[in-house]
PDB file of C-alpha atoms in Angstrom:
ATOM      1  CA  LEU A  30     100.897 104.402 143.943  1.00  0.00           C
ATOM      2  CA  PRO A  31     102.648 103.195 147.092  1.00  0.00           C
ATOM      3  CA  LEU A  32     104.150  99.872 146.010  1.00  0.00           C
ATOM      4  CA  SER A  33     107.759 100.520 147.003  1.00  0.00           C
ATOM      5  CA  ILE A  34     107.734 101.019 150.753  1.00  0.00           C
ATOM      6  CA  ALA A  35     110.512 101.685 153.234  1.00  0.00           C
ATOM      7  CA  LEU A  36     109.666 100.140 156.592  1.00  0.00           C
ATOM      8  CA  ILE A  37     111.337 101.691 159.619  1.00  0.00           C
ATOM      9  CA  THR A  38     110.830  99.795 162.854  1.00  0.00           C
ATOM     10  CA  SER A  39     112.630  97.394 165.094  1.00  0.00           C
ATOM     11  CA  ARG A  40     113.536  94.044 163.566  1.00  0.00           C
ATOM     12  CA  GLY A  41     111.253  91.169 164.512  1.00  0.00           C
ATOM     13  CA  SER A  42     108.831  93.294 166.560  1.00  0.00           C
ATOM     14  CA  ALA A  43     105.083  92.666 166.633  1.00  0.00           C
ATOM     15  CA  ALA A  44     104.649  95.902 164.639  1.00  0.00           C
ATOM     16  CA  TYR A  45     107.029  94.548 161.984  1.00  0.00           C
ATOM     17  CA  HIS A  46     105.121  91.252 161.689  1.00  0.00           C
ATOM     18  CA  ASP A  47     101.652  92.828 161.811  1.00  0.00           C
ATOM     19  CA  PHE A  48     102.489  95.328 159.086  1.00  0.00           C
ATOM     20  CA  LEU A  49     104.117  92.810 156.743  1.00  0.00           C
ATOM     21  CA  SER A  50     101.304  90.294 157.292  1.00  0.00           C
ATOM     22  CA  GLY A  51      98.748  92.944 156.327  1.00  0.00           C
ATOM     23  CA  LEU A  52     100.583  93.661 153.083  1.00  0.00           C
ATOM     24  CA  ALA A  53     101.190  89.985 152.265  1.00  0.00           C
ATOM     25  CA  GLU A  54      97.535  89.031 152.740  1.00  0.00           C
ATOM     26  CA  SER A  55      96.483  91.592 150.137  1.00  0.00           C
ATOM     27  CA  GLY A  56      98.098  89.690 147.266  1.00  0.00           C
ATOM     28  CA  TYR A  57      99.525  92.894 145.777  1.00  0.00           C
ATOM     29  CA  GLY A  58     103.193  93.083 144.848  1.00  0.00           C
ATOM     30  CA  PHE A  59     104.451  95.443 147.521  1.00  0.00           C
ATOM     31  CA  ARG A  60     108.231  95.808 147.673  1.00  0.00           C
ATOM     32  CA  VAL A  61     109.390  96.497 151.200  1.00  0.00           C
ATOM     33  CA  LEU A  62     112.817  97.830 152.047  1.00  0.00           C
ATOM     34  CA  PHE A  63     113.344  97.233 155.751  1.00  0.00           C
ATOM     35  CA  VAL A  64     115.485  99.594 157.822  1.00  0.00           C
ATOM     36  CA  HIS A  65     116.017  98.661 161.452  1.00  0.00           C
ATOM     37  CA  ALA A  66     115.779 101.431 164.035  1.00  0.00           C
ATOM     38  CA  ALA A  67     115.262 101.363 167.774  1.00  0.00           C
ATOM     39  CA  MET A  68     111.733 102.482 168.608  1.00  0.00           C
ATOM     40  CA  GLN A  69     112.405 103.563 172.185  1.00  0.00           C
ATOM     41  CA  GLY A  70     115.317 104.437 174.375  1.00  0.00           C
ATOM     42  CA  ARG A  71     118.465 106.471 173.829  1.00  0.00           C
ATOM     43  CA  GLU A  72     119.184 105.304 170.307  1.00  0.00           C
ATOM     44  CA  ALA A  73     115.666 105.734 168.889  1.00  0.00           C
ATOM     45  CA  GLU A  74     115.951 109.375 167.876  1.00  0.00           C
ATOM     46  CA  ARG A  75     119.345 109.002 166.181  1.00  0.00           C
ATOM     47  CA  GLU A  76     118.451 105.735 164.419  1.00  0.00           C
ATOM     48  CA  VAL A  77     115.082 106.948 163.110  1.00  0.00           C
ATOM     49  CA  VAL A  78     116.604 110.187 161.799  1.00  0.00           C
ATOM     50  CA  SER A  79     119.467 108.246 160.235  1.00  0.00           C
ATOM     51  CA  ALA A  80     117.047 105.790 158.608  1.00  0.00           C
ATOM     52  CA  LEU A  81     114.932 108.561 157.085  1.00  0.00           C
ATOM     53  CA  ARG A  82     117.993 110.335 155.722  1.00  0.00           C
ATOM     54  CA  ALA A  83     119.480 107.128 154.311  1.00  0.00           C
ATOM     55  CA  LEU A  84     116.320 106.488 152.303  1.00  0.00           C
ATOM     56  CA  ALA A  85     116.410 109.871 150.543  1.00  0.00           C
ATOM     57  CA  GLY A  86     118.016 108.694 147.298  1.00  0.00           C
ATOM     58  CA  LEU A  87     116.532 105.226 147.051  1.00  0.00           C
ATOM     59  CA  GLY A  88     113.335 106.072 145.155  1.00  0.00           C
ATOM     60  CA  VAL A  89     110.820 104.674 147.596  1.00  0.00           C
ATOM     61  CA  ASP A  90     107.180 105.698 147.216  1.00  0.00           C
ATOM     62  CA  CYS A  91     106.767 106.239 150.947  1.00  0.00           C
ATOM     63  CA  ALA A  92     108.267 105.397 154.312  1.00  0.00           C
ATOM     64  CA  VAL A  93     106.366 103.773 157.127  1.00  0.00           C
ATOM     65  CA  LEU A  94     107.454 104.468 160.693  1.00  0.00           C
ATOM     66  CA  ILE A  95     105.739 102.029 163.060  1.00  0.00           C
ATOM     67  CA  ARG A  96     105.931 100.539 166.515  1.00  0.00           C
ATOM     68  CA  GLY A  97     103.589  98.768 168.851  1.00  0.00           C
ATOM     69  CA  GLY A  98     101.905 100.494 171.731  1.00  0.00           C
ATOM     70  CA  GLY A  99     103.611 101.637 174.850  1.00  0.00           C
ATOM     71  CA  SER A 100     103.532 104.120 177.650  1.00  0.00           C
ATOM     72  CA  ARG A 101     103.893 107.825 176.996  1.00  0.00           C
ATOM     73  CA  THR A 102     107.527 107.658 178.097  1.00  0.00           C
ATOM     74  CA  ASP A 103     108.181 104.774 175.665  1.00  0.00           C
ATOM     75  CA  LEU A 104     106.975 107.055 172.871  1.00  0.00           C
ATOM     76  CA  ALA A 105     109.003 110.101 173.975  1.00  0.00           C
ATOM     77  CA  ALA A 106     111.476 109.830 171.084  1.00  0.00           C
ATOM     78  CA  PHE A 107     108.648 110.549 168.648  1.00  0.00           C
ATOM     79  CA  ASP A 108     108.158 113.981 170.213  1.00  0.00           C
ATOM     80  CA  SER A 109     111.700 115.012 169.299  1.00  0.00           C
ATOM     81  CA  ARG A 110     112.400 117.915 167.007  1.00  0.00           C
ATOM     82  CA  ALA A 111     115.033 115.920 165.113  1.00  0.00           C
ATOM     83  CA  ILE A 112     112.546 113.185 164.129  1.00  0.00           C
ATOM     84  CA  ALA A 113     109.889 115.772 163.233  1.00  0.00           C
ATOM     85  CA  GLU A 114     112.355 117.623 160.985  1.00  0.00           C
ATOM     86  CA  ALA A 115     113.555 114.401 159.357  1.00  0.00           C
ATOM     87  CA  ILE A 116     109.933 113.465 158.579  1.00  0.00           C
ATOM     88  CA  ALA A 117     109.120 116.949 157.259  1.00  0.00           C
ATOM     89  CA  LEU A 118     112.244 117.078 155.065  1.00  0.00           C
ATOM     90  CA  ALA A 119     111.895 113.554 153.661  1.00  0.00           C
ATOM     91  CA  PRO A 120     111.495 113.633 149.854  1.00  0.00           C
ATOM     92  CA  PHE A 121     108.709 111.041 150.113  1.00  0.00           C
ATOM     93  CA  PRO A 122     105.552 110.777 152.236  1.00  0.00           C
ATOM     94  CA  VAL A 123     106.087 109.359 155.708  1.00  0.00           C
ATOM     95  CA  LEU A 124     103.242 107.422 157.334  1.00  0.00           C
ATOM     96  CA  THR A 125     103.238 106.728 161.049  1.00  0.00           C
ATOM     97  CA  GLY A 126     101.564 103.991 163.040  1.00  0.00           C
ATOM     98  CA  LEU A 127     102.992 104.389 166.496  1.00  0.00           C
ATOM     99  CA  GLY A 128     100.521 102.146 168.237  1.00  0.00           C
ATOM    100  CA  HIS A 129      98.986 104.531 170.719  1.00  0.00           C
ATOM    101  CA  GLU A 130      95.266 105.065 170.933  1.00  0.00           C
ATOM    102  CA  ILE A 131      95.042 108.285 172.924  1.00  0.00           C
ATOM    103  CA  ASP A 132      98.145 110.403 172.484  1.00  0.00           C
ATOM    104  CA  GLN A 133      99.554 111.977 169.366  1.00  0.00           C
ATOM    105  CA  ALA A 134     103.270 112.400 168.996  1.00  0.00           C
ATOM    106  CA  ILE A 135     104.931 115.287 167.192  1.00  0.00           C
ATOM    107  CA  ALA A 136     106.013 112.709 164.584  1.00  0.00           C
ATOM    108  CA  ASP A 137     102.316 112.023 163.875  1.00  0.00           C
ATOM    109  CA  LEU A 138     101.648 115.713 163.337  1.00  0.00           C
ATOM    110  CA  THR A 139     104.485 116.108 160.818  1.00  0.00           C
ATOM    111  CA  ALA A 140     103.768 112.856 158.966  1.00  0.00           C
ATOM    112  CA  HIS A 141     101.905 112.753 155.665  1.00  0.00           C
ATOM    113  CA  ALA A 142      99.317 110.595 157.427  1.00  0.00           C
ATOM    114  CA  HIS A 143      99.193 108.940 160.826  1.00  0.00           C
ATOM    115  CA  PHE A 144      97.345 105.892 162.029  1.00  0.00           C
ATOM    116  CA  LYS A 145      96.702 104.340 165.408  1.00  0.00           C
ATOM    117  CA  THR A 146      98.410 101.032 164.702  1.00  0.00           C
ATOM    118  CA  PRO A 147     100.843  99.388 162.265  1.00  0.00           C
ATOM    119  CA  THR A 148      97.952  97.251 160.995  1.00  0.00           C
ATOM    120  CA  LYS A 149      95.964 100.384 160.127  1.00  0.00           C
ATOM    121  CA  VAL A 150      98.909 101.710 158.091  1.00  0.00           C
ATOM    122  CA  ALA A 151      99.019  98.437 156.126  1.00  0.00           C
ATOM    123  CA  GLU A 152      95.242  98.593 155.579  1.00  0.00           C
ATOM    124  CA  PHE A 153      95.553 102.165 154.274  1.00  0.00           C
ATOM    125  CA  LEU A 154      98.257 101.174 151.779  1.00  0.00           C
ATOM    126  CA  VAL A 155      96.334  98.095 150.630  1.00  0.00           C
ATOM    127  CA  GLU A 156      93.146 100.149 150.185  1.00  0.00           C
ATOM    128  CA  ARG A 157      95.070 102.749 148.190  1.00  0.00           C
ATOM    129  CA  VAL A 158      96.446 100.107 145.820  1.00  0.00           C
ATOM    130  CA  ALA A 159      93.077  98.292 145.635  1.00  0.00           C
ATOM    131  CA  ARG A 160      91.351 101.549 144.691  1.00  0.00           C
ATOM    132  CA  ALA A 161      93.918 102.175 141.940  1.00  0.00           C
ATOM    133  CA  ASP A 162      93.542  98.568 140.794  1.00  0.00           C
ATOM    134  CA  GLN A 163      89.754  99.021 140.563  1.00  0.00           C
ATOM    135  CA  GLU A 164      90.150 102.290 138.651  1.00  0.00           C
ATOM    136  CA  LEU A 165      92.497 100.539 136.234  1.00  0.00           C
ATOM    137  CA  GLU A 166      89.977  97.714 135.769  1.00  0.00           C
ATOM    138  CA  ASP A 167      87.198 100.266 135.141  1.00  0.00           C
ATOM    139  CA  LEU A 168      89.383 102.007 132.548  1.00  0.00           C
ATOM    140  CA  ARG A 169      90.197  98.663 130.914  1.00  0.00           C
ATOM    141  CA  ARG A 170      86.497  97.861 130.604  1.00  0.00           C
ATOM    142  CA  ALA A 171      85.685 101.331 129.253  1.00  0.00           C
ATOM    143  CA  LEU A 172      88.514 101.055 126.728  1.00  0.00           C
ATOM    144  CA  LEU A 173      87.273  97.631 125.663  1.00  0.00           C
ATOM    145  CA  ARG A 174      83.737  99.007 125.221  1.00  0.00           C
ATOM    146  CA  GLU A 175      85.070 101.953 123.221  1.00  0.00           C
ATOM    147  CA  ALA A 176      87.221  99.676 121.077  1.00  0.00           C
ATOM    148  CA  LEU A 177      84.379  97.233 120.407  1.00  0.00           C
ATOM    149  CA  GLU A 178      81.755  99.893 119.607  1.00  0.00           C
ATOM    150  CA  PRO A 179      83.115 100.670 116.090  1.00  0.00           C
ATOM    151  CA  LEU A 180      83.252  96.918 115.403  1.00  0.00           C
ATOM    152  CA  ARG A 181      79.627  96.504 116.507  1.00  0.00           C
ATOM    153  CA  ALA A 182      78.552  99.487 114.413  1.00  0.00           C
ATOM    154  CA  GLY A 183      80.536  98.119 111.465  1.00  0.00           C
ATOM    155  CA  ARG A 184      78.871  94.711 111.820  1.00  0.00           C
ATOM    156  CA  GLU A 185      75.446  96.348 111.837  1.00  0.00           C
ATOM    157  CA  ALA A 186      76.329  98.410 108.742  1.00  0.00           C
ATOM    158  CA  LEU A 187      77.657  95.295 107.030  1.00  0.00           C
ATOM    159  CA  GLY A 188      74.447  93.441 107.912  1.00  0.00           C
ATOM    160  CA  ARG A 189      72.343  96.275 106.436  1.00  0.00           C
ATOM    161  CA  ALA A 190      74.529  96.279 103.313  1.00  0.00           C
ATOM    162  CA  GLU A 191      74.192  92.496 102.954  1.00  0.00           C
ATOM    163  CA  ARG A 192      70.401  92.767 103.296  1.00  0.00           C
ATOM    164  CA  GLY A 193      70.453  95.542 100.673  1.00  0.00           C
ATOM    165  CA  VAL A 194      72.539  93.433  98.288  1.00  0.00           C
ATOM    166  CA  SER A 195      70.245  90.456  98.869  1.00  0.00           C
ATOM    167  CA  LEU A 196      67.169  92.596  98.155  1.00  0.00           C
ATOM    168  CA  ALA A 197      68.837  93.991  95.005  1.00  0.00           C
ATOM    169  CA  ARG A 198      69.601  90.416  93.832  1.00  0.00           C
ATOM    170  CA  MET A 199      65.976  89.425  94.341  1.00  0.00           C
ATOM    171  CA  ARG A 200      64.798  92.508  92.410  1.00  0.00           C
ATOM    172  CA  LEU A 201      67.302  91.805  89.637  1.00  0.00           C
ATOM    173  CA  ALA A 202      66.189  88.175  89.484  1.00  0.00           C
ATOM    174  CA  ALA A 203      62.538  89.282  89.324  1.00  0.00           C
ATOM    175  CA  ALA A 204      63.372  91.854  86.638  1.00  0.00           C
ATOM    176  CA  GLY A 205      65.333  89.197  84.738  1.00  0.00           C
ATOM    177  CA  ALA A 206      62.376  86.835  84.952  1.00  0.00           C
ATOM    178  CA  ARG A 207      60.055  89.556  83.565  1.00  0.00           C
ATOM    179  CA  ILE A 208      62.498  90.268  80.750  1.00  0.00           C
ATOM    180  CA  ASP A 209      62.631  86.535  79.940  1.00  0.00           C
ATOM    181  CA  GLU A 210      58.813  86.407  79.970  1.00  0.00           C
ATOM    182  CA  HIS A 211      58.585  89.465  77.684  1.00  0.00           C
ATOM    183  CA  ALA A 212      61.230  87.952  75.392  1.00  0.00           C
ATOM    184  CA  ARG A 213      59.209  84.720  75.114  1.00  0.00           C
ATOM    185  CA  ALA A 214      56.059  86.726  74.475  1.00  0.00           C
ATOM    186  CA  LEU A 215      57.800  88.704  71.722  1.00  0.00           C
ATOM    187  CA  ALA A 216      59.157  85.517  70.206  1.00  0.00           C
ATOM    188  CA  ARG A 217      55.638  84.034  70.113  1.00  0.00           C
ATOM    189  CA  LEU A 218      54.290  87.199  68.533  1.00  0.00           C
ATOM    190  CA  GLY A 219      57.076  87.147  65.967  1.00  0.00           C
ATOM    191  CA  ARG A 220      56.226  83.550  64.989  1.00  0.00           C
ATOM    192  CA  SER A 221      52.539  84.227  64.727  1.00  0.00           C
ATOM    193  CA  VAL A 222      52.894  87.183  62.355  1.00  0.00           C
TER     194      VAL A 222
END
């Protein structure tokens, strides 16, 4: 269940805001560990690789590598072997949302899952948690039904037993009345003899 998420992108970017807004609007308790990395230019490859490696021991459920759209040359860093290897060797799933509609980067192909935009990555994570939340609610209801069934059956059995006891009381009362009537009849006979 992806609740602890490492976010790798450039600080304050539109991708950063779009992704976090998507998570926040869901109302689920996502925990986001932000790691700044350049998303284009000379430093992008080194910073993204460094970010992925630094997250290895932190126990995150997944890492999200996102950026807004751009030209093919702006996205060149995501075709690097170093980034692809860092994604493939990460001990957690890496999701990409590199903001390009047409092209696929090598990073997309090595990622656990890739999406067209940062917003789509957030939607995927929210849907995953919502589905698990619904499954949990369904299990809770089923458990409640299963727990209440013996109580319902017990109540019905108790009701049948109470009706049986009530019927037995009425029969005993009727039998007692007949015995009293026979006793009176015998007493009358005894006086008349």
